[in-house]
Amino acid sequence: MLSVEKAEVAHLLQMSLSKMAYDAERGTDIRLMLQVMGGVLTETAFFFEEPDETLAAMFTKISAVLGCDAYEGELPVWLDLDPVQIDTYTERGRELARMAIHDWADCEFGFVDMLVMVCHHVISSWEEEGIPRSETFRLLIEYATRCMCFEVAAQELCDVLIEKKMGRDGWTLGDCLGGLSGAAGWRLAKLNLLKKKLPKDSVPHPETADLDHLVTVMTAEATRMGVPAGSDWKFGLAANDAPVNPPIELLEGVEPYAQLFFSAVPMSDVRDQAVACAKAAGRMLAVVATGDEPEIADVIAKPLAMMAITETYHAFWLGY
């Protein structure tokens, strides 16, 4: 039986899910709410020794209470699984889970059961509005799975570079930061070239919107890990008319490990890979620029990361 305090947490959790996905003009955005829910499930899974198995077990529990399996068909083209948006809103869900689980520290399994019932209540209520529960459940799985993949990528890519490139090849933390940032910028350039297939002379300059969104992933992750937010991310960057100077050697050093990881996960979507690399770069930036004696001051490390991601993006976009 739930205590009054725990029942209140369950109620506040459901209210917070709705609030985080509310739009003044459109009301509750179901996709955003599912992304927040996916983040809550993923963060909860990380409280256990085997997060991937725990997340799968939670999906099984949700399937049982819903009385259906997740939709297995092709997702419609218009349903854009934007990885930047997914990372943003699932991270909000992860933060929500960290706050909520404190009152359940004596029983993590009880917290899981509570989340399962919240998911059941929310998904069932949407079915009354004509949204099949199997399709909603499928989206929840997609969002939570991507959230876990992004987190694992950030951790694993940082760890392997510190172990292999620093321990064996003499790289510095700054080199690791430049390589990961460059890997994110290269993948975004590759994505745009594959997607748009425009003649070279019709692309006078790269579009900045996609790059800005990707940079947001890196800066948000760094800030979450303790790097001061500030406004000095672009301090000292080269002028727009200066020749681009991407960290090619660092990028080439990172790529074998990045490709091996993305093949093993697997993560074939270049957009997802770009976000994973940007998130890893933000994590590495925190390693470089935080602590009592940071290797590089944050006012220097932040522009270095920005330069690597932007210069690589510009070089590969304009140089194809």
mmCIF file of C-alpha atoms in Angstrom:
data_model
loop_
_atom_site.group_PDB
_atom_site.id
_atom_site.type_symbol
_atom_site.label_atom_id
_atom_site.label_comp_id
_atom_site.label_asym_id
_atom_site.label_seq_id
_atom_site.Cartn_x
_atom_site.Cartn_y
_atom_site.Cartn_z
ATOM 1 C CA MET A 1 0.000 0.000 0.000
ATOM 2 C CA LEU A 2 1.323 3.447 -0.900
ATOM 3 C CA SER A 3 2.141 5.864 1.886
ATOM 4 C CA VAL A 4 0.649 9.341 1.676
ATOM 5 C CA GLU A 5 4.046 10.757 0.708
ATOM 6 C CA LYS A 6 4.609 8.210 -2.055
ATOM 7 C CA ALA A 7 1.093 8.617 -3.403
ATOM 8 C CA GLU A 8 1.697 12.352 -3.545
ATOM 9 C CA VAL A 9 4.919 11.775 -5.491
ATOM 10 C CA ALA A 10 3.023 9.651 -8.022
ATOM 11 C CA HIS A 11 0.417 12.389 -8.418
ATOM 12 C CA LEU A 12 3.023 15.140 -8.772
ATOM 13 C CA LEU A 13 4.970 13.041 -11.261
ATOM 14 C CA GLN A 14 1.985 12.721 -13.560
ATOM 15 C CA MET A 15 1.235 16.434 -13.249
ATOM 16 C CA SER A 16 4.859 17.270 -14.055
ATOM 17 C CA LEU A 17 4.775 15.076 -17.156
ATOM 18 C CA SER A 18 1.802 17.032 -18.474
ATOM 19 C CA LYS A 19 3.292 20.391 -17.550
ATOM 20 C CA MET A 20 6.607 19.722 -19.291
ATOM 21 C CA ALA A 21 4.803 18.844 -22.533
ATOM 22 C CA TYR A 22 2.218 21.643 -22.445
ATOM 23 C CA ASP A 23 1.985 24.231 -25.190
ATOM 24 C CA ALA A 24 -0.175 27.317 -24.692
ATOM 25 C CA GLU A 25 -1.594 27.098 -28.219
ATOM 26 C CA ARG A 26 -1.778 23.341 -28.811
ATOM 27 C CA GLY A 27 -2.288 22.032 -25.298
ATOM 28 C CA THR A 28 -0.444 18.880 -24.254
ATOM 29 C CA ASP A 29 1.920 17.633 -26.960
ATOM 30 C CA ILE A 30 1.662 13.854 -26.734
ATOM 31 C CA ARG A 31 5.012 13.211 -28.392
ATOM 32 C CA LEU A 32 6.843 15.529 -26.008
ATOM 33 C CA MET A 33 5.107 13.963 -23.027
ATOM 34 C CA LEU A 34 6.144 10.510 -24.216
ATOM 35 C CA GLN A 35 9.711 11.743 -24.554
ATOM 36 C CA VAL A 36 9.689 12.988 -20.971
ATOM 37 C CA MET A 37 8.171 9.664 -19.880
ATOM 38 C CA GLY A 38 10.881 7.831 -21.804
ATOM 39 C CA GLY A 39 13.514 9.801 -19.913
ATOM 40 C CA VAL A 40 11.894 8.920 -16.585
ATOM 41 C CA LEU A 41 11.931 5.216 -17.465
ATOM 42 C CA THR A 42 15.533 5.347 -18.671
ATOM 43 C CA GLU A 43 16.861 7.155 -15.614
ATOM 44 C CA THR A 44 15.016 4.708 -13.379
ATOM 45 C CA ALA A 45 16.683 1.826 -15.219
ATOM 46 C CA PHE A 46 20.093 3.306 -14.393
ATOM 47 C CA PHE A 47 19.373 2.856 -10.683
ATOM 48 C CA PHE A 48 19.771 -0.897 -11.235
ATOM 49 C CA GLU A 49 22.892 -2.925 -12.015
ATOM 50 C CA GLU A 50 21.772 -3.911 -15.530
ATOM 51 C CA PRO A 51 20.021 -0.841 -16.975
ATOM 52 C CA ASP A 52 19.309 -2.322 -20.405
ATOM 53 C CA GLU A 53 17.706 -5.431 -18.924
ATOM 54 C CA THR A 54 15.763 -3.310 -16.436
ATOM 55 C CA LEU A 55 14.396 -1.085 -19.193
ATOM 56 C CA ALA A 56 13.336 -4.153 -21.184
ATOM 57 C CA ALA A 57 11.650 -5.556 -18.071
ATOM 58 C CA MET A 58 9.735 -2.302 -17.603
ATOM 59 C CA PHE A 59 8.528 -2.493 -21.196
ATOM 60 C CA THR A 60 7.312 -6.032 -20.487
ATOM 61 C CA LYS A 61 5.418 -4.848 -17.411
ATOM 62 C CA ILE A 62 3.828 -1.972 -19.324
ATOM 63 C CA SER A 63 2.839 -4.340 -22.124
ATOM 64 C CA ALA A 64 1.176 -6.639 -19.594
ATOM 65 C CA VAL A 65 -0.929 -3.920 -17.957
ATOM 66 C CA LEU A 66 -1.855 -2.421 -21.334
ATOM 67 C CA GLY A 67 -2.854 -5.834 -22.611
ATOM 68 C CA CYS A 68 -1.078 -5.337 -25.931
ATOM 69 C CA ASP A 69 2.289 -5.421 -27.644
ATOM 70 C CA ALA A 70 3.889 -2.363 -29.178
ATOM 71 C CA TYR A 71 2.993 -1.552 -32.779
ATOM 72 C CA GLU A 72 5.509 -3.294 -35.048
ATOM 73 C CA GLY A 73 4.809 -1.672 -38.414
ATOM 74 C CA GLU A 74 6.679 1.123 -40.159
ATOM 75 C CA LEU A 75 6.395 4.511 -38.510
ATOM 76 C CA PRO A 76 4.887 7.212 -40.754
ATOM 77 C CA VAL A 77 7.293 9.543 -42.535
ATOM 78 C CA TRP A 78 5.734 12.620 -40.957
ATOM 79 C CA LEU A 79 6.620 11.331 -37.495
ATOM 80 C CA ASP A 80 10.088 12.840 -37.393
ATOM 81 C CA LEU A 81 12.128 11.240 -34.609
ATOM 82 C CA ASP A 82 14.251 14.354 -34.136
ATOM 83 C CA PRO A 83 17.190 13.227 -31.952
ATOM 84 C CA VAL A 84 17.919 16.755 -30.694
ATOM 85 C CA GLN A 85 14.359 17.113 -29.442
ATOM 86 C CA ILE A 86 14.396 13.593 -28.029
ATOM 87 C CA ASP A 87 17.613 14.255 -26.115
ATOM 88 C CA THR A 88 16.267 17.553 -24.772
ATOM 89 C CA TYR A 89 12.979 16.211 -23.448
ATOM 90 C CA THR A 90 14.211 12.822 -22.270
ATOM 91 C CA GLU A 91 16.861 14.633 -20.229
ATOM 92 C CA ARG A 92 14.057 16.588 -18.579
ATOM 93 C CA GLY A 93 12.437 13.278 -17.751
ATOM 94 C CA ARG A 94 15.687 11.941 -16.316
ATOM 95 C CA GLU A 95 15.966 14.953 -14.038
ATOM 96 C CA LEU A 96 12.357 14.472 -12.964
ATOM 97 C CA ALA A 97 13.068 10.830 -12.103
ATOM 98 C CA ARG A 98 16.102 11.759 -10.005
ATOM 99 C CA MET A 99 13.978 14.127 -7.947
ATOM 100 C CA ALA A 100 11.039 11.746 -7.588
ATOM 101 C CA ILE A 101 12.928 8.611 -6.625
ATOM 102 C CA HIS A 102 14.308 10.111 -3.400
ATOM 103 C CA ASP A 103 11.035 9.337 -1.642
ATOM 104 C CA TRP A 104 11.253 5.762 -2.932
ATOM 105 C CA ALA A 105 14.890 5.100 -2.039
ATOM 106 C CA ASP A 106 13.813 2.274 0.263
ATOM 107 C CA CYS A 107 12.074 0.440 -2.579
ATOM 108 C CA GLU A 108 13.235 1.023 -6.151
ATOM 109 C CA PHE A 109 11.050 -1.853 -7.326
ATOM 110 C CA GLY A 110 8.017 -0.077 -5.920
ATOM 111 C CA PHE A 111 9.014 3.014 -7.866
ATOM 112 C CA VAL A 112 9.128 0.929 -11.049
ATOM 113 C CA ASP A 113 5.650 -0.449 -10.376
ATOM 114 C CA MET A 114 4.363 3.076 -9.797
ATOM 115 C CA LEU A 115 5.836 4.237 -13.122
ATOM 116 C CA VAL A 116 4.227 1.304 -14.907
ATOM 117 C CA MET A 117 0.829 2.293 -13.560
ATOM 118 C CA VAL A 118 1.362 5.954 -14.490
ATOM 119 C CA CYS A 119 2.255 4.901 -18.047
ATOM 120 C CA HIS A 120 -0.826 2.686 -18.178
ATOM 121 C CA HIS A 121 -3.095 5.480 -16.990
ATOM 122 C CA VAL A 122 -1.707 8.049 -19.427
ATOM 123 C CA ILE A 123 -1.640 5.771 -22.478
ATOM 124 C CA SER A 124 -5.125 4.419 -21.764
ATOM 125 C CA SER A 125 -6.546 7.918 -21.419
ATOM 126 C CA TRP A 126 -5.190 8.862 -24.844
ATOM 127 C CA GLU A 127 -6.868 5.846 -26.398
ATOM 128 C CA GLU A 128 -10.194 7.400 -25.437
ATOM 129 C CA GLU A 129 -9.209 10.265 -27.748
ATOM 130 C CA GLY A 130 -8.645 7.903 -30.665
ATOM 131 C CA ILE A 131 -4.925 7.176 -30.271
ATOM 132 C CA PRO A 132 -4.317 3.400 -30.252
ATOM 133 C CA ARG A 133 -2.381 2.266 -27.204
ATOM 134 C CA SER A 134 -0.128 -0.020 -29.239
ATOM 135 C CA GLU A 135 1.131 2.926 -31.305
ATOM 136 C CA THR A 136 1.635 5.125 -28.250
ATOM 137 C CA PHE A 137 3.516 2.308 -26.554
ATOM 138 C CA ARG A 138 5.758 1.940 -29.616
ATOM 139 C CA LEU A 139 6.692 5.625 -29.463
ATOM 140 C CA LEU A 140 7.459 5.374 -25.748
ATOM 141 C CA ILE A 141 9.827 2.491 -26.475
ATOM 142 C CA GLU A 142 11.495 4.402 -29.321
ATOM 143 C CA TYR A 143 12.102 7.454 -27.142
ATOM 144 C CA ALA A 144 13.329 5.573 -24.083
ATOM 145 C CA THR A 145 15.635 3.363 -26.149
ATOM 146 C CA ARG A 146 17.216 6.346 -27.872
ATOM 147 C CA CYS A 147 17.640 8.084 -24.537
ATOM 148 C CA MET A 148 19.559 5.105 -23.179
ATOM 149 C CA CYS A 149 21.659 4.834 -26.343
ATOM 150 C CA PHE A 150 22.635 8.508 -26.152
ATOM 151 C CA GLU A 151 23.668 8.155 -22.509
ATOM 152 C CA VAL A 152 25.655 4.974 -23.117
ATOM 153 C CA ALA A 153 27.320 6.566 -26.152
ATOM 154 C CA ALA A 154 28.400 9.608 -24.153
ATOM 155 C CA GLN A 155 29.904 7.413 -21.472
ATOM 156 C CA GLU A 156 31.498 4.781 -23.696
ATOM 157 C CA LEU A 157 33.020 7.159 -26.252
ATOM 158 C CA CYS A 158 34.619 9.229 -23.501
ATOM 159 C CA ASP A 159 35.907 6.135 -21.702
ATOM 160 C CA VAL A 160 37.408 4.509 -24.783
ATOM 161 C CA LEU A 161 39.254 7.671 -25.830
ATOM 162 C CA ILE A 162 40.673 8.175 -22.348
ATOM 163 C CA GLU A 163 41.747 4.534 -22.194
ATOM 164 C CA LYS A 164 43.022 4.049 -25.740
ATOM 165 C CA LYS A 165 44.060 7.428 -27.112
ATOM 166 C CA MET A 166 45.356 8.967 -23.897
ATOM 167 C CA GLY A 167 46.719 5.784 -22.361
ATOM 168 C CA ARG A 168 48.344 4.453 -25.524
ATOM 169 C CA ASP A 169 48.798 7.275 -28.032
ATOM 170 C CA GLY A 170 49.624 10.174 -25.744
ATOM 171 C CA TRP A 171 46.534 12.268 -26.420
ATOM 172 C CA THR A 172 45.459 14.955 -23.976
ATOM 173 C CA LEU A 173 41.930 15.530 -22.713
ATOM 174 C CA GLY A 174 41.830 18.532 -25.026
ATOM 175 C CA ASP A 175 42.594 16.262 -27.985
ATOM 176 C CA CYS A 176 39.731 13.967 -26.982
ATOM 177 C CA LEU A 177 37.419 16.969 -26.750
ATOM 178 C CA GLY A 178 38.417 18.226 -30.195
ATOM 179 C CA GLY A 179 38.026 14.793 -31.758
ATOM 180 C CA LEU A 180 34.543 14.177 -30.354
ATOM 181 C CA SER A 181 33.364 17.670 -31.283
ATOM 182 C CA GLY A 182 34.726 17.202 -34.782
ATOM 183 C CA ALA A 183 32.998 13.820 -35.088
ATOM 184 C CA ALA A 184 29.661 15.480 -34.336
ATOM 185 C CA GLY A 185 30.224 18.251 -36.888
ATOM 186 C CA TRP A 186 31.351 15.798 -39.568
ATOM 187 C CA ARG A 187 28.234 13.680 -39.177
ATOM 188 C CA LEU A 188 25.956 16.688 -39.439
ATOM 189 C CA ALA A 189 27.684 17.790 -42.646
ATOM 190 C CA LYS A 190 27.404 14.256 -44.015
ATOM 191 C CA LEU A 191 23.711 14.166 -43.131
ATOM 192 C CA ASN A 192 22.965 17.419 -44.927
ATOM 193 C CA LEU A 193 24.876 16.339 -48.014
ATOM 194 C CA LEU A 194 23.041 13.024 -48.155
ATOM 195 C CA LYS A 195 19.681 14.623 -47.466
ATOM 196 C CA LYS A 196 19.774 17.620 -49.732
ATOM 197 C CA LYS A 197 22.046 16.500 -52.582
ATOM 198 C CA LEU A 198 22.342 20.032 -53.862
ATOM 199 C CA PRO A 199 24.794 21.081 -56.568
ATOM 200 C CA LYS A 200 27.905 22.568 -55.051
ATOM 201 C CA ASP A 201 27.444 25.992 -56.624
ATOM 202 C CA SER A 202 23.948 26.272 -55.125
ATOM 203 C CA VAL A 203 25.276 26.020 -51.559
ATOM 204 C CA PRO A 204 27.051 29.344 -50.937
ATOM 205 C CA HIS A 205 27.223 28.807 -47.194
ATOM 206 C CA PRO A 206 26.114 26.151 -44.707
ATOM 207 C CA GLU A 207 22.794 26.475 -42.963
ATOM 208 C CA THR A 208 23.275 27.375 -39.329
ATOM 209 C CA ALA A 209 19.994 26.144 -37.828
ATOM 210 C CA ASP A 210 20.942 22.451 -37.796
ATOM 211 C CA LEU A 211 24.393 23.250 -36.444
ATOM 212 C CA ASP A 212 22.960 25.471 -33.712
ATOM 213 C CA HIS A 213 20.647 22.666 -32.621
ATOM 214 C CA LEU A 214 23.523 20.190 -32.484
ATOM 215 C CA VAL A 215 25.668 22.639 -30.535
ATOM 216 C CA THR A 216 22.805 22.947 -28.049
ATOM 217 C CA VAL A 217 23.125 19.230 -27.293
ATOM 218 C CA MET A 218 26.827 19.646 -26.510
ATOM 219 C CA THR A 219 26.462 22.795 -24.420
ATOM 220 C CA ALA A 220 23.447 21.475 -22.503
ATOM 221 C CA GLU A 221 25.287 18.270 -21.605
ATOM 222 C CA ALA A 222 28.351 20.210 -20.481
ATOM 223 C CA THR A 223 26.216 22.514 -18.353
ATOM 224 C CA ARG A 224 24.417 19.566 -16.745
ATOM 225 C CA MET A 225 27.827 18.137 -15.851
ATOM 226 C CA GLY A 226 28.923 21.325 -14.081
ATOM 227 C CA VAL A 227 30.487 23.549 -16.757
ATOM 228 C CA PRO A 228 29.469 27.195 -16.172
ATOM 229 C CA ALA A 229 26.857 28.260 -18.725
ATOM 230 C CA GLY A 230 28.028 31.806 -19.413
ATOM 231 C CA SER A 231 28.078 33.512 -22.801
ATOM 232 C CA ASP A 232 31.689 32.836 -23.768
ATOM 233 C CA TRP A 233 31.183 29.751 -25.934
ATOM 234 C CA LYS A 234 32.183 31.572 -29.126
ATOM 235 C CA PHE A 235 34.885 33.778 -27.630
ATOM 236 C CA GLY A 236 37.912 33.923 -29.907
ATOM 237 C CA LEU A 237 36.393 31.979 -32.813
ATOM 238 C CA ALA A 238 37.713 32.787 -36.267
ATOM 239 C CA ALA A 239 35.863 35.308 -38.420
ATOM 240 C CA ASN A 240 33.447 34.021 -41.042
ATOM 241 C CA ASP A 241 35.834 34.885 -43.884
ATOM 242 C CA ALA A 242 38.803 33.073 -42.317
ATOM 243 C CA PRO A 243 39.891 29.720 -43.836
ATOM 244 C CA VAL A 244 38.378 26.764 -42.016
ATOM 245 C CA ASN A 245 40.767 24.615 -40.003
ATOM 246 C CA PRO A 246 39.087 21.383 -38.884
ATOM 247 C CA PRO A 247 40.924 19.001 -36.504
ATOM 248 C CA ILE A 248 41.339 16.297 -39.157
ATOM 249 C CA GLU A 249 43.968 14.246 -37.303
ATOM 250 C CA LEU A 250 41.877 14.180 -34.141
ATOM 251 C CA LEU A 251 38.776 13.261 -36.130
ATOM 252 C CA GLU A 252 40.623 10.382 -37.790
ATOM 253 C CA GLY A 253 41.730 9.180 -34.367
ATOM 254 C CA VAL A 254 38.180 9.127 -33.017
ATOM 255 C CA GLU A 255 36.402 7.622 -36.028
ATOM 256 C CA PRO A 256 37.452 3.947 -35.669
ATOM 257 C CA TYR A 257 36.096 3.833 -32.124
ATOM 258 C CA ALA A 258 32.950 5.779 -32.979
ATOM 259 C CA GLN A 259 32.162 3.545 -35.945
ATOM 260 C CA LEU A 260 32.790 0.409 -33.892
ATOM 261 C CA PHE A 261 30.426 1.613 -31.175
ATOM 262 C CA PHE A 262 27.663 2.639 -33.576
ATOM 263 C CA SER A 263 27.918 -0.730 -35.331
ATOM 264 C CA ALA A 264 27.690 -2.624 -32.049
ATOM 265 C CA VAL A 265 24.689 -0.758 -30.588
ATOM 266 C CA PRO A 266 23.520 -0.561 -33.455
ATOM 267 C CA MET A 267 22.874 3.105 -34.306
ATOM 268 C CA SER A 268 22.666 3.531 -38.074
ATOM 269 C CA ASP A 269 20.883 6.898 -38.310
ATOM 270 C CA VAL A 270 23.496 9.605 -38.949
ATOM 271 C CA ARG A 271 21.358 12.140 -37.061
ATOM 272 C CA ASP A 272 21.403 9.954 -33.970
ATOM 273 C CA GLN A 273 25.151 9.474 -34.334
ATOM 274 C CA ALA A 274 25.716 13.234 -34.553
ATOM 275 C CA VAL A 275 23.734 13.832 -31.369
ATOM 276 C CA ALA A 276 25.541 10.987 -29.590
ATOM 277 C CA CYS A 277 28.934 12.479 -30.502
ATOM 278 C CA ALA A 278 27.824 15.972 -29.463
ATOM 279 C CA LYS A 279 26.603 14.619 -26.130
ATOM 280 C CA ALA A 280 29.913 12.806 -25.645
ATOM 281 C CA ALA A 281 31.763 16.032 -26.473
ATOM 282 C CA GLY A 282 29.758 17.864 -23.815
ATOM 283 C CA ARG A 283 30.596 15.137 -21.313
ATOM 284 C CA MET A 284 34.290 15.336 -22.216
ATOM 285 C CA LEU A 285 34.178 19.116 -21.910
ATOM 286 C CA ALA A 286 33.037 18.690 -18.324
ATOM 287 C CA VAL A 287 35.946 16.326 -17.665
ATOM 288 C CA VAL A 288 38.364 18.872 -19.129
ATOM 289 C CA ALA A 289 37.031 22.055 -17.540
ATOM 290 C CA THR A 290 35.609 21.189 -14.105
ATOM 291 C CA GLY A 291 37.074 20.133 -10.782
ATOM 292 C CA ASP A 292 39.470 21.811 -8.376
ATOM 293 C CA GLU A 293 42.307 21.860 -10.917
ATOM 294 C CA PRO A 294 40.817 21.608 -14.424
ATOM 295 C CA GLU A 295 43.176 20.684 -17.235
ATOM 296 C CA ILE A 296 41.839 23.583 -19.311
ATOM 297 C CA ALA A 297 39.902 26.572 -17.965
ATOM 298 C CA ASP A 298 36.276 26.564 -19.081
ATOM 299 C CA VAL A 299 36.645 29.958 -20.803
ATOM 300 C CA ILE A 300 39.210 28.310 -23.091
ATOM 301 C CA ALA A 301 37.772 24.797 -23.344
ATOM 302 C CA LYS A 302 34.315 25.943 -24.444
ATOM 303 C CA PRO A 303 35.551 27.898 -27.500
ATOM 304 C CA LEU A 304 37.863 24.990 -28.381
ATOM 305 C CA ALA A 305 34.901 22.620 -28.518
ATOM 306 C CA MET A 306 32.856 25.150 -30.482
ATOM 307 C CA MET A 307 35.675 25.657 -32.959
ATOM 308 C CA ALA A 308 36.109 21.923 -33.544
ATOM 309 C CA ILE A 309 32.427 21.243 -34.210
ATOM 310 C CA THR A 310 31.825 24.328 -36.379
ATOM 311 C CA GLU A 311 35.078 24.187 -38.349
ATOM 312 C CA THR A 312 34.588 20.512 -39.161
ATOM 313 C CA TYR A 313 30.990 21.078 -40.200
ATOM 314 C CA HIS A 314 31.905 24.018 -42.432
ATOM 315 C CA ALA A 315 34.892 22.243 -43.972
ATOM 316 C CA PHE A 316 33.037 19.098 -44.969
ATOM 317 C CA TRP A 317 29.927 20.969 -46.076
ATOM 318 C CA LEU A 318 31.789 23.383 -48.333
ATOM 319 C CA GLY A 319 34.569 21.051 -49.379
ATOM 320 C CA TYR A 320 32.643 18.169 -50.932
#
